[in-house]
PDB file of C-alpha atoms and ligand atoms in Angstrom:
ATOM      1  CA  MET J   1      12.804 -14.092  10.365  1.00  0.00           C
ATOM      2  CA  ASP J   2      13.634 -12.065  13.350  1.00  0.00           C
ATOM      3  CA  THR J   3      10.432 -12.706  15.555  1.00  0.00           C
ATOM      4  CA  SER J   4      11.414  -9.706  17.785  1.00  0.00           C
ATOM      5  CA  ARG J   5      12.245  -7.207  14.990  1.00  0.00           C
ATOM      6  CA  HIS J   6       8.898  -5.189  15.719  1.00  0.00           C
ATOM      7  CA  ALA J   7       8.169  -6.486  19.249  1.00  0.00           C
ATOM      8  CA  GLY J   8       6.069  -4.099  21.240  1.00  0.00           C
ATOM      9  CA  LYS J   9       5.003  -1.993  18.185  1.00  0.00           C
ATOM     10  CA  THR J  10       1.690  -1.336  16.806  1.00  0.00           C
ATOM     11  CA  ALA J  11       1.259  -1.442  13.102  1.00  0.00           C
ATOM     12  CA  ILE J  12      -1.690  -0.288  11.052  1.00  0.00           C
ATOM     13  CA  VAL J  13      -2.036  -2.281   7.750  1.00  0.00           C
ATOM     14  CA  THR J  14      -4.423  -1.420   5.093  1.00  0.00           C
ATOM     15  CA  GLY J  15      -5.699  -3.599   2.439  1.00  0.00           C
ATOM     16  CA  ALA J  16      -4.988  -6.576   4.924  1.00  0.00           C
ATOM     17  CA  GLY J  17      -7.612  -8.634   3.505  1.00  0.00           C
ATOM     18  CA  SER J  18      -5.586  -9.844   0.507  1.00  0.00           C
ATOM     19  CA  GLY J  19      -2.426 -10.055  -1.436  1.00  0.00           C
ATOM     20  CA  ILE J  20       0.483  -7.629  -0.148  1.00  0.00           C
ATOM     21  CA  GLY J  21      -1.496  -6.249   2.544  1.00  0.00           C
ATOM     22  CA  ARG J  22      -2.416  -9.747   4.076  1.00  0.00           C
ATOM     23  CA  ALA J  23       1.387 -10.847   3.655  1.00  0.00           C
ATOM     24  CA  THR J  24       2.445  -7.672   5.379  1.00  0.00           C
ATOM     25  CA  ALA J  25       0.188  -8.256   8.373  1.00  0.00           C
ATOM     26  CA  ILE J  26       1.341 -11.677   8.628  1.00  0.00           C
ATOM     27  CA  ARG J  27       4.938 -10.747   8.502  1.00  0.00           C
ATOM     28  CA  LEU J  28       4.761  -7.812  10.933  1.00  0.00           C
ATOM     29  CA  ALA J  29       2.683  -9.912  13.353  1.00  0.00           C
ATOM     30  CA  ALA J  30       5.267 -12.854  13.203  1.00  0.00           C
ATOM     31  CA  GLU J  31       7.896 -10.216  13.653  1.00  0.00           C
ATOM     32  CA  GLY J  32       6.327  -9.112  17.039  1.00  0.00           C
ATOM     33  CA  ALA J  33       4.074  -6.349  16.144  1.00  0.00           C
ATOM     34  CA  ASN J  34       0.518  -5.799  17.343  1.00  0.00           C
ATOM     35  CA  VAL J  35      -1.358  -5.467  14.086  1.00  0.00           C
ATOM     36  CA  ILE J  36      -4.331  -3.274  13.349  1.00  0.00           C
ATOM     37  CA  ALA J  37      -5.609  -4.901   9.988  1.00  0.00           C
ATOM     38  CA  CYS J  38      -8.052  -3.023   7.849  1.00  0.00           C
ATOM     39  CA  ASP J  39      -9.769  -3.776   4.638  1.00  0.00           C
ATOM     40  CA  VAL J  40     -13.145  -3.362   2.875  1.00  0.00           C
ATOM     41  CA  SER J  41     -13.631  -7.145   2.726  1.00  0.00           C
ATOM     42  CA  ALA J  42     -14.842  -8.728   5.915  1.00  0.00           C
ATOM     43  CA  ASP J  43     -14.050 -12.191   4.716  1.00  0.00           C
ATOM     44  CA  GLY J  44     -10.725 -11.208   3.613  1.00  0.00           C
ATOM     45  CA  LEU J  45      -9.843  -9.884   7.038  1.00  0.00           C
ATOM     46  CA  ALA J  46     -11.315 -13.020   8.687  1.00  0.00           C
ATOM     47  CA  ALA J  47      -8.900 -15.379   6.543  1.00  0.00           C
ATOM     48  CA  THR J  48      -6.049 -13.142   7.513  1.00  0.00           C
ATOM     49  CA  ARG J  49      -6.847 -13.022  11.312  1.00  0.00           C
ATOM     50  CA  ASP J  50      -7.023 -16.827  11.236  1.00  0.00           C
ATOM     51  CA  GLN J  51      -3.649 -17.153   9.683  1.00  0.00           C
ATOM     52  CA  VAL J  52      -2.137 -14.767  12.177  1.00  0.00           C
ATOM     53  CA  MET J  53      -3.699 -16.367  15.162  1.00  0.00           C
ATOM     54  CA  THR J  54      -2.930 -19.803  13.991  1.00  0.00           C
ATOM     55  CA  SER J  55       0.847 -18.734  14.504  1.00  0.00           C
ATOM     56  CA  GLY J  56       0.306 -17.057  17.642  1.00  0.00           C
ATOM     57  CA  GLY J  57       0.516 -13.325  16.389  1.00  0.00           C
ATOM     58  CA  ALA J  58      -1.478 -10.443  17.562  1.00  0.00           C
ATOM     59  CA  ILE J  59      -4.105  -9.103  15.262  1.00  0.00           C
ATOM     60  CA  GLU J  60      -7.185  -6.914  15.421  1.00  0.00           C
ATOM     61  CA  THR J  61      -9.255  -6.767  12.465  1.00  0.00           C
ATOM     62  CA  ILE J  62     -11.458  -3.897  11.593  1.00  0.00           C
ATOM     63  CA  ARG J  63     -13.613  -3.460   8.500  1.00  0.00           C
ATOM     64  CA  ALA J  64     -12.969  -0.204   7.237  1.00  0.00           C
ATOM     65  CA  ASP J  65     -12.544   1.867   3.911  1.00  0.00           C
ATOM     66  CA  VAL J  66      -9.633   4.191   3.626  1.00  0.00           C
ATOM     67  CA  THR J  67     -11.521   6.721   1.563  1.00  0.00           C
ATOM     68  CA  SER J  68     -14.027   7.161   4.569  1.00  0.00           C
ATOM     69  CA  GLN J  69     -12.872  10.030   7.180  1.00  0.00           C
ATOM     70  CA  ALA J  70     -15.264   8.326   9.731  1.00  0.00           C
ATOM     71  CA  ASP J  71     -13.740   4.810   9.108  1.00  0.00           C
ATOM     72  CA  VAL J  72      -9.940   6.456   9.355  1.00  0.00           C
ATOM     73  CA  GLU J  73     -11.031   7.968  12.640  1.00  0.00           C
ATOM     74  CA  ARG J  74     -12.162   4.595  13.815  1.00  0.00           C
ATOM     75  CA  LEU J  75      -8.813   3.060  12.999  1.00  0.00           C
ATOM     76  CA  ILE J  76      -6.877   5.730  14.486  1.00  0.00           C
ATOM     77  CA  THR J  77      -9.163   5.306  17.889  1.00  0.00           C
ATOM     78  CA  ALA J  78      -8.300   1.639  17.768  1.00  0.00           C
ATOM     79  CA  ALA J  79      -4.669   2.225  17.995  1.00  0.00           C
ATOM     80  CA  ASN J  80      -5.149   3.905  21.253  1.00  0.00           C
ATOM     81  CA  GLY J  81      -2.496   6.461  20.805  1.00  0.00           C
ATOM     82  CA  SER J  82       0.208   4.194  19.630  1.00  0.00           C
ATOM     83  CA  ILE J  83       1.137   3.817  15.894  1.00  0.00           C
ATOM     84  CA  ASP J  84       4.744   2.983  15.282  1.00  0.00           C
ATOM     85  CA  ILE J  85       4.142   1.752  11.693  1.00  0.00           C
ATOM     86  CA  LEU J  86       1.610   2.496   9.082  1.00  0.00           C
ATOM     87  CA  ALA J  87       1.669   0.312   6.122  1.00  0.00           C
ATOM     88  CA  ASN J  88      -0.501   1.979   3.325  1.00  0.00           C
ATOM     89  CA  VAL J  89      -1.238  -1.107   1.066  1.00  0.00           C
ATOM     90  CA  ALA J  90      -4.838  -0.856  -0.016  1.00  0.00           C
ATOM     91  CA  GLY J  91      -5.269  -0.016  -3.892  1.00  0.00           C
ATOM     92  CA  ILE J  92      -7.131  -0.684  -6.757  1.00  0.00           C
ATOM     93  CA  MET J  93      -6.553  -1.042 -10.519  1.00  0.00           C
ATOM     94  CA  ASP J  94      -8.230   0.733 -13.501  1.00  0.00           C
ATOM     95  CA  HIS J  95      -8.820  -2.022 -16.136  1.00  0.00           C
ATOM     96  CA  PHE J  96      -6.106  -0.371 -18.322  1.00  0.00           C
ATOM     97  CA  LEU J  97      -8.301   2.412 -19.467  1.00  0.00           C
ATOM     98  CA  PRO J  98      -6.491   4.912 -21.401  1.00  0.00           C
ATOM     99  CA  LEU J  99      -7.307   8.644 -21.019  1.00  0.00           C
ATOM    100  CA  GLY J 100      -9.768   8.937 -23.809  1.00  0.00           C
ATOM    101  CA  GLU J 101     -11.953   5.875 -22.603  1.00  0.00           C
ATOM    102  CA  VAL J 102     -11.702   6.333 -18.657  1.00  0.00           C
ATOM    103  CA  ASP J 103     -15.008   6.929 -17.230  1.00  0.00           C
ATOM    104  CA  ASP J 104     -15.426   9.383 -14.353  1.00  0.00           C
ATOM    105  CA  GLU J 105     -16.311   6.631 -11.859  1.00  0.00           C
ATOM    106  CA  THR J 106     -13.241   4.717 -12.412  1.00  0.00           C
ATOM    107  CA  TRP J 107     -11.114   7.735 -12.225  1.00  0.00           C
ATOM    108  CA  ASP J 108     -12.662   8.984  -9.176  1.00  0.00           C
ATOM    109  CA  ARG J 109     -12.605   5.825  -7.214  1.00  0.00           C
ATOM    110  CA  VAL J 110      -8.909   4.838  -8.289  1.00  0.00           C
ATOM    111  CA  LEU J 111      -7.764   8.253  -6.980  1.00  0.00           C
ATOM    112  CA  ALA J 112      -9.880   8.088  -4.038  1.00  0.00           C
ATOM    113  CA  VAL J 113      -8.344   4.758  -2.686  1.00  0.00           C
ATOM    114  CA  ASN J 114      -4.730   5.056  -4.229  1.00  0.00           C
ATOM    115  CA  ILE J 115      -4.095   8.748  -2.986  1.00  0.00           C
ATOM    116  CA  THR J 116      -7.007  10.329  -0.990  1.00  0.00           C
ATOM    117  CA  GLY J 117      -7.179   7.329   1.194  1.00  0.00           C
ATOM    118  CA  VAL J 118      -3.357   7.384   1.703  1.00  0.00           C
ATOM    119  CA  MET J 119      -3.682  11.162   2.579  1.00  0.00           C
ATOM    120  CA  ARG J 120      -6.417  10.762   5.027  1.00  0.00           C
ATOM    121  CA  LEU J 121      -4.908   7.927   6.972  1.00  0.00           C
ATOM    122  CA  THR J 122      -1.416   9.210   6.921  1.00  0.00           C
ATOM    123  CA  ARG J 123      -2.881  12.715   8.093  1.00  0.00           C
ATOM    124  CA  ALA J 124      -4.682  11.026  11.075  1.00  0.00           C
ATOM    125  CA  ALA J 125      -1.546   9.015  11.942  1.00  0.00           C
ATOM    126  CA  LEU J 126       1.006  11.991  11.962  1.00  0.00           C
ATOM    127  CA  PRO J 127      -0.079  13.655  15.165  1.00  0.00           C
ATOM    128  CA  VAL J 128      -0.149  10.285  16.944  1.00  0.00           C
ATOM    129  CA  MET J 129       3.382   9.567  15.726  1.00  0.00           C
ATOM    130  CA  GLN J 130       4.542  13.104  16.474  1.00  0.00           C
ATOM    131  CA  ALA J 131       3.343  12.902  20.210  1.00  0.00           C
ATOM    132  CA  ALA J 132       5.503   9.596  20.472  1.00  0.00           C
ATOM    133  CA  GLY J 133       8.588  11.242  18.836  1.00  0.00           C
ATOM    134  CA  GLY J 134       8.322   9.437  15.506  1.00  0.00           C
ATOM    135  CA  GLY J 135       7.075   6.603  13.367  1.00  0.00           C
ATOM    136  CA  SER J 136       7.564   4.865  10.210  1.00  0.00           C
ATOM    137  CA  ILE J 137       5.289   5.027   7.158  1.00  0.00           C
ATOM    138  CA  VAL J 138       5.588   2.609   4.142  1.00  0.00           C
ATOM    139  CA  THR J 139       3.398   3.209   1.297  1.00  0.00           C
ATOM    140  CA  VAL J 140       2.912   0.776  -1.716  1.00  0.00           C
ATOM    141  CA  ALA J 141       3.110   2.419  -4.938  1.00  0.00           C
ATOM    142  CA  SER J 142       3.884   0.593  -8.108  1.00  0.00           C
ATOM    143  CA  GLU J 143       5.864   0.078 -11.252  1.00  0.00           C
ATOM    144  CA  ALA J 144       3.293   2.266 -12.694  1.00  0.00           C
ATOM    145  CA  SER J 145       4.855   5.231 -10.470  1.00  0.00           C
ATOM    146  CA  LEU J 146       7.738   5.283 -12.894  1.00  0.00           C
ATOM    147  CA  GLY J 147       6.152   5.318 -16.309  1.00  0.00           C
ATOM    148  CA  ALA J 148       3.092   4.454 -18.301  1.00  0.00           C
ATOM    149  CA  GLY J 149       2.132   1.107 -19.931  1.00  0.00           C
ATOM    150  CA  ALA J 150       2.008  -0.937 -16.534  1.00  0.00           C
ATOM    151  CA  ALA J 151      -1.763   0.189 -16.065  1.00  0.00           C
ATOM    152  CA  GLY J 152      -4.427   2.834 -17.398  1.00  0.00           C
ATOM    153  CA  VAL J 153      -4.310   6.577 -17.021  1.00  0.00           C
ATOM    154  CA  ALA J 154      -6.053   6.683 -13.324  1.00  0.00           C
ATOM    155  CA  TYR J 155      -3.732   4.004 -11.838  1.00  0.00           C
ATOM    156  CA  THR J 156      -0.611   5.364 -13.342  1.00  0.00           C
ATOM    157  CA  THR J 157      -1.612   9.017 -12.215  1.00  0.00           C
ATOM    158  CA  SER J 158      -2.629   7.781  -8.887  1.00  0.00           C
ATOM    159  CA  LYS J 159       0.745   5.862  -8.265  1.00  0.00           C
ATOM    160  CA  HIS J 160       2.694   8.773  -9.587  1.00  0.00           C
ATOM    161  CA  GLY J 161       1.083  11.111  -7.267  1.00  0.00           C
ATOM    162  CA  VAL J 162       1.403   8.986  -4.190  1.00  0.00           C
ATOM    163  CA  VAL J 163       5.128   9.042  -4.578  1.00  0.00           C
ATOM    164  CA  GLY J 164       4.826  12.831  -4.251  1.00  0.00           C
ATOM    165  CA  LEU J 165       2.775  12.453  -1.046  1.00  0.00           C
ATOM    166  CA  VAL J 166       5.346   9.948   0.350  1.00  0.00           C
ATOM    167  CA  ARG J 167       8.326  12.529  -0.404  1.00  0.00           C
ATOM    168  CA  HIS J 168       6.441  15.304   1.044  1.00  0.00           C
ATOM    169  CA  VAL J 169       5.889  13.413   4.379  1.00  0.00           C
ATOM    170  CA  ALA J 170       9.492  12.557   4.403  1.00  0.00           C
ATOM    171  CA  PHE J 171      10.603  16.177   4.044  1.00  0.00           C
ATOM    172  CA  PHE J 172       8.358  17.885   6.021  1.00  0.00           C
ATOM    173  CA  TYR J 173       7.747  15.307   9.046  1.00  0.00           C
ATOM    174  CA  GLY J 174      11.237  13.884   8.909  1.00  0.00           C
ATOM    175  CA  PRO J 175      12.492  16.286  11.529  1.00  0.00           C
ATOM    176  CA  SER J 176       9.652  15.072  13.843  1.00  0.00           C
ATOM    177  CA  GLY J 177      11.117  11.500  13.586  1.00  0.00           C
ATOM    178  CA  ILE J 178       8.798  10.196  11.102  1.00  0.00           C
ATOM    179  CA  ARG J 179       9.993   8.286   8.110  1.00  0.00           C
ATOM    180  CA  SER J 180       8.125   7.866   4.952  1.00  0.00           C
ATOM    181  CA  ASN J 181       9.115   5.496   2.173  1.00  0.00           C
ATOM    182  CA  ALA J 182       7.479   3.882  -1.029  1.00  0.00           C
ATOM    183  CA  VAL J 183       7.649   0.402  -2.171  1.00  0.00           C
ATOM    184  CA  LEU J 184       7.324  -0.071  -6.000  1.00  0.00           C
ATOM    185  CA  PRO J 185       6.431  -3.539  -6.881  1.00  0.00           C
ATOM    186  CA  GLY J 186       6.320  -5.066 -10.206  1.00  0.00           C
ATOM    187  CA  ALA J 187       3.983  -7.797 -11.089  1.00  0.00           C
ATOM    188  CA  VAL J 188       2.776  -9.682  -7.887  1.00  0.00           C
ATOM    189  CA  ASP J 189       0.643 -12.850  -7.549  1.00  0.00           C
ATOM    190  CA  THR J 190      -2.558 -11.243  -5.628  1.00  0.00           C
ATOM    191  CA  GLY J 191      -6.127 -10.566  -5.992  1.00  0.00           C
ATOM    192  CA  ILE J 192      -5.757  -7.402  -7.810  1.00  0.00           C
ATOM    193  CA  GLY J 193      -6.663  -8.903 -11.086  1.00  0.00           C
ATOM    194  CA  ALA J 194     -10.377  -8.299 -10.433  1.00  0.00           C
ATOM    195  CA  THR J 195      -9.769  -4.433 -11.173  1.00  0.00           C
ATOM    196  CA  ALA J 196      -6.983  -5.217 -13.704  1.00  0.00           C
ATOM    197  CA  ALA J 197      -8.812  -7.060 -16.376  1.00  0.00           C
ATOM    198  CA  PRO J 198      -8.386  -4.843 -19.691  1.00  0.00           C
ATOM    199  CA  ARG J 199     -11.266  -3.303 -21.281  1.00  0.00           C
ATOM    200  CA  THR J 200      -9.463  -1.937 -24.278  1.00  0.00           C
ATOM    201  CA  ASP J 201      -7.684  -3.968 -26.972  1.00  0.00           C
ATOM    202  CA  TRP J 202      -5.709  -1.272 -28.536  1.00  0.00           C
ATOM    203  CA  ALA J 203      -4.232  -0.007 -25.386  1.00  0.00           C
ATOM    204  CA  MET J 204      -3.550  -3.401 -23.983  1.00  0.00           C
ATOM    205  CA  GLU J 205      -1.718  -4.229 -27.199  1.00  0.00           C
ATOM    206  CA  LEU J 206       0.577  -1.178 -26.857  1.00  0.00           C
ATOM    207  CA  ALA J 207       1.040  -2.083 -23.180  1.00  0.00           C
ATOM    208  CA  GLN J 208       2.357  -5.609 -24.253  1.00  0.00           C
ATOM    209  CA  LYS J 209       5.647  -3.840 -25.157  1.00  0.00           C
ATOM    210  CA  LYS J 210       6.118  -2.863 -21.515  1.00  0.00           C
ATOM    211  CA  MET J 211       4.761  -6.126 -20.196  1.00  0.00           C
ATOM    212  CA  ALA J 212       7.428  -7.939 -22.517  1.00  0.00           C
ATOM    213  CA  THR J 213      10.079  -6.469 -20.174  1.00  0.00           C
ATOM    214  CA  MET J 214       8.417  -7.629 -16.929  1.00  0.00           C
ATOM    215  CA  GLY J 215      10.148  -9.531 -14.478  1.00  0.00           C
ATOM    216  CA  PRO J 216       9.235 -12.687 -12.576  1.00  0.00           C
ATOM    217  CA  VAL J 217       5.622 -12.749 -10.784  1.00  0.00           C
ATOM    218  CA  ALA J 218       6.479 -12.228  -7.315  1.00  0.00           C
ATOM    219  CA  ASP J 219       4.842 -13.769  -4.234  1.00  0.00           C
ATOM    220  CA  PRO J 220       3.317 -11.037  -1.892  1.00  0.00           C
ATOM    221  CA  ASP J 221       5.769 -12.002   0.995  1.00  0.00           C
ATOM    222  CA  GLN J 222       8.607 -10.826  -1.310  1.00  0.00           C
ATOM    223  CA  ILE J 223       6.936  -7.394  -1.085  1.00  0.00           C
ATOM    224  CA  ALA J 224       6.074  -7.661   2.707  1.00  0.00           C
ATOM    225  CA  THR J 225       9.631  -8.443   3.534  1.00  0.00           C
ATOM    226  CA  VAL J 226      10.794  -5.063   2.015  1.00  0.00           C
ATOM    227  CA  ILE J 227       7.877  -3.149   3.661  1.00  0.00           C
ATOM    228  CA  SER J 228       8.941  -4.829   7.056  1.00  0.00           C
ATOM    229  CA  TRP J 229      12.613  -3.562   6.620  1.00  0.00           C
ATOM    230  CA  LEU J 230      11.600  -0.079   5.606  1.00  0.00           C
ATOM    231  CA  ALA J 231       9.406   0.082   8.801  1.00  0.00           C
ATOM    232  CA  SER J 232      12.175  -1.333  11.071  1.00  0.00           C
ATOM    233  CA  ASP J 233      14.815   0.503  13.045  1.00  0.00           C
ATOM    234  CA  GLU J 234      17.372  -1.068  10.751  1.00  0.00           C
ATOM    235  CA  ALA J 235      16.240   1.451   8.009  1.00  0.00           C
ATOM    236  CA  SER J 236      16.441   4.396  10.496  1.00  0.00           C
ATOM    237  CA  ASN J 237      18.502   6.483   7.999  1.00  0.00           C
ATOM    238  CA  VAL J 238      15.893   5.682   4.919  1.00  0.00           C
ATOM    239  CA  ASN J 239      13.521   8.470   4.410  1.00  0.00           C
ATOM    240  CA  GLY J 240      11.767   9.684   1.230  1.00  0.00           C
ATOM    241  CA  ALA J 241      13.130   6.473  -0.512  1.00  0.00           C
ATOM    242  CA  VAL J 242      11.462   4.928  -3.561  1.00  0.00           C
ATOM    243  CA  VAL J 243      12.341   1.331  -3.465  1.00  0.00           C
ATOM    244  CA  THR J 244      11.643  -0.866  -6.300  1.00  0.00           C
ATOM    245  CA  SER J 245      10.771  -4.751  -5.600  1.00  0.00           C
ATOM    246  CA  ASP J 246      10.073  -5.760  -9.219  1.00  0.00           C
ATOM    247  CA  GLY J 247      12.647  -8.418 -10.217  1.00  0.00           C
ATOM    248  CA  GLY J 248      14.352  -5.828 -12.251  1.00  0.00           C
ATOM    249  CA  TRP J 249      11.530  -4.712 -14.472  1.00  0.00           C
ATOM    250  CA  SER J 250      12.309  -0.986 -13.757  1.00  0.00           C
ATOM    251  CA  ALA J 251      15.838  -1.624 -15.045  1.00  0.00           C
ATOM    252  CA  ALA J 252      14.710  -2.774 -18.413  1.00  0.00           C
TER     253      ALA J 252
HETATM  254  N1  NAD B 301      -0.505  -7.198  -7.427  1.00  0.00           N
HETATM  255  C1  NAD B 301       0.382  -6.356  -8.172  1.00  0.00           C
HETATM  256  O1  NAD B 301       0.954  -6.905  -9.279  1.00  0.00           O
HETATM  257  C2  NAD B 301       0.807  -4.898  -7.827  1.00  0.00           C
HETATM  258  C3  NAD B 301       1.808  -4.278  -8.327  1.00  0.00           C
HETATM  259  C4  NAD B 301       2.160  -3.125  -8.108  1.00  0.00           C
HETATM  260  C5  NAD B 301       1.444  -2.293  -7.175  1.00  0.00           C
HETATM  261  N2  NAD B 301       0.514  -3.012  -6.329  1.00  0.00           N
HETATM  262  C6  NAD B 301      -0.219  -2.454  -5.247  1.00  0.00           C
HETATM  263  O2  NAD B 301      -0.131  -3.175  -4.125  1.00  0.00           O
HETATM  264  C7  NAD B 301      -1.355  -2.968  -3.058  1.00  0.00           C
HETATM  265  C8  NAD B 301      -1.734  -3.974  -2.967  1.00  0.00           C
HETATM  266  O3  NAD B 301      -2.487  -4.674  -3.866  1.00  0.00           O
HETATM  267  P1  NAD B 301      -2.739  -6.325  -4.045  1.00  0.00           P
HETATM  268  O4  NAD B 301      -1.939  -6.567  -5.311  1.00  0.00           O
HETATM  269  O5  NAD B 301      -2.249  -6.989  -2.819  1.00  0.00           O
HETATM  270  O6  NAD B 301      -4.070  -6.310  -4.618  1.00  0.00           O
HETATM  271  P2  NAD B 301      -5.331  -7.357  -3.691  1.00  0.00           P
HETATM  272  O7  NAD B 301      -6.468  -6.985  -4.440  1.00  0.00           O
HETATM  273  O8  NAD B 301      -4.862  -8.510  -3.326  1.00  0.00           O
HETATM  274  O9  NAD B 301      -5.471  -6.509  -2.243  1.00  0.00           O
HETATM  275  C9  NAD B 301      -5.839  -5.210  -2.269  1.00  0.00           C
HETATM  276  C10 NAD B 301      -6.857  -5.010  -0.836  1.00  0.00           C
HETATM  277  O10 NAD B 301      -7.073  -3.733  -0.716  1.00  0.00           O
HETATM  278  C11 NAD B 301      -8.470  -3.791  -0.337  1.00  0.00           C
HETATM  279  N3  NAD B 301      -9.119  -2.497  -0.560  1.00  0.00           N
HETATM  280  C12 NAD B 301      -9.597  -2.038  -1.818  1.00  0.00           C
HETATM  281  N4  NAD B 301      -9.965  -0.747  -1.463  1.00  0.00           N
HETATM  282  C13 NAD B 301      -9.885  -0.651  -0.295  1.00  0.00           C
HETATM  283  C14 NAD B 301     -10.436   0.525   0.454  1.00  0.00           C
HETATM  284  N5  NAD B 301     -11.054   1.711  -0.035  1.00  0.00           N
HETATM  285  N6  NAD B 301     -10.166   0.679   1.953  1.00  0.00           N
HETATM  286  C15 NAD B 301      -9.662  -0.602   2.357  1.00  0.00           C
HETATM  287  N7  NAD B 301      -9.347  -1.650   1.906  1.00  0.00           N
HETATM  288  C16 NAD B 301      -9.491  -1.559   0.429  1.00  0.00           C
HETATM  289  C17 NAD B 301      -9.185  -4.979  -1.087  1.00  0.00           C
HETATM  290  O11 NAD B 301     -10.417  -5.399  -0.537  1.00  0.00           O
HETATM  291  C18 NAD B 301      -7.981  -6.091  -1.072  1.00  0.00           C
HETATM  292  O12 NAD B 301      -8.112  -6.950   0.243  1.00  0.00           O
HETATM  293  C19 NAD B 301      -2.028  -1.905  -4.145  1.00  0.00           C
HETATM  294  O13 NAD B 301      -1.552  -0.494  -3.603  1.00  0.00           O
HETATM  295  C20 NAD B 301      -1.581  -2.042  -5.422  1.00  0.00           C
HETATM  296  O14 NAD B 301      -1.825  -1.026  -6.116  1.00  0.00           O
HETATM  297  C21 NAD B 301       0.298  -4.390  -6.832  1.00  0.00           C
END
């Protein structure tokens, strides 16, 4: 690990109270960044903060919901005019509900967190990055960005959609020095299971065809390391990329 890779940089990480977001906050802090960690879970944030502080990293935790414009503005204010890195990691699953059975509440919440939240925070970060001459945005999408069968309709739609947002930002804001890339994990050992438990047997049985080709279950830091690289200057020519980190699942 290069402990000076992100020295002097400020990084906002969403979903930092668990799983991939926590691993990203820990890694970016260990690599020198001042991390602003956001999550809806105060307990999760406290645990992340403890881990970062124990290893001497710099972290500020802010309980915030990325779907709330007011919370997004609090995050931007905390950054105090400096956002070198934005890691959009927060996301929720959809209980594998197929289209015929999805309820409006699940659909609305999954799209709100997985797309609208990313849009709101990215929209708010862009002018800060533009004023500074650039920045790097990394958004966590999913194997479900590439096809059906890894989730239900709401999650699959949200993760396809967010890749469009990532590419849009890359194309339109690349000339401002802003890079925007997506990381697509396969299965990762995190806390997302709470919103992943299937509610529909027949859809889950079909999904097993896809699951049968799944790669190994990754450790969250295996995704964080890709996020860190994309955020770093080493990836200065990488913009609009959709990078899988799925142990080969998408190659099946
Ligand atoms: N775990 C996997 O197998 C897997 C696979 C592909 C993609 N992903 C994606 O990785 C990302 C991280 O998920 P994870 O697996 O680490 O899950 P996780 O549940 O461990 O962590 C997600 C975190 O996001 C937070 N969060 C949820 N809604 C929020 C909101 N509105 N505002 C702020 N924070 C919010 C949760 O409280 C939680 O701490 C998600 O975007 C997910 O879709 C995960």
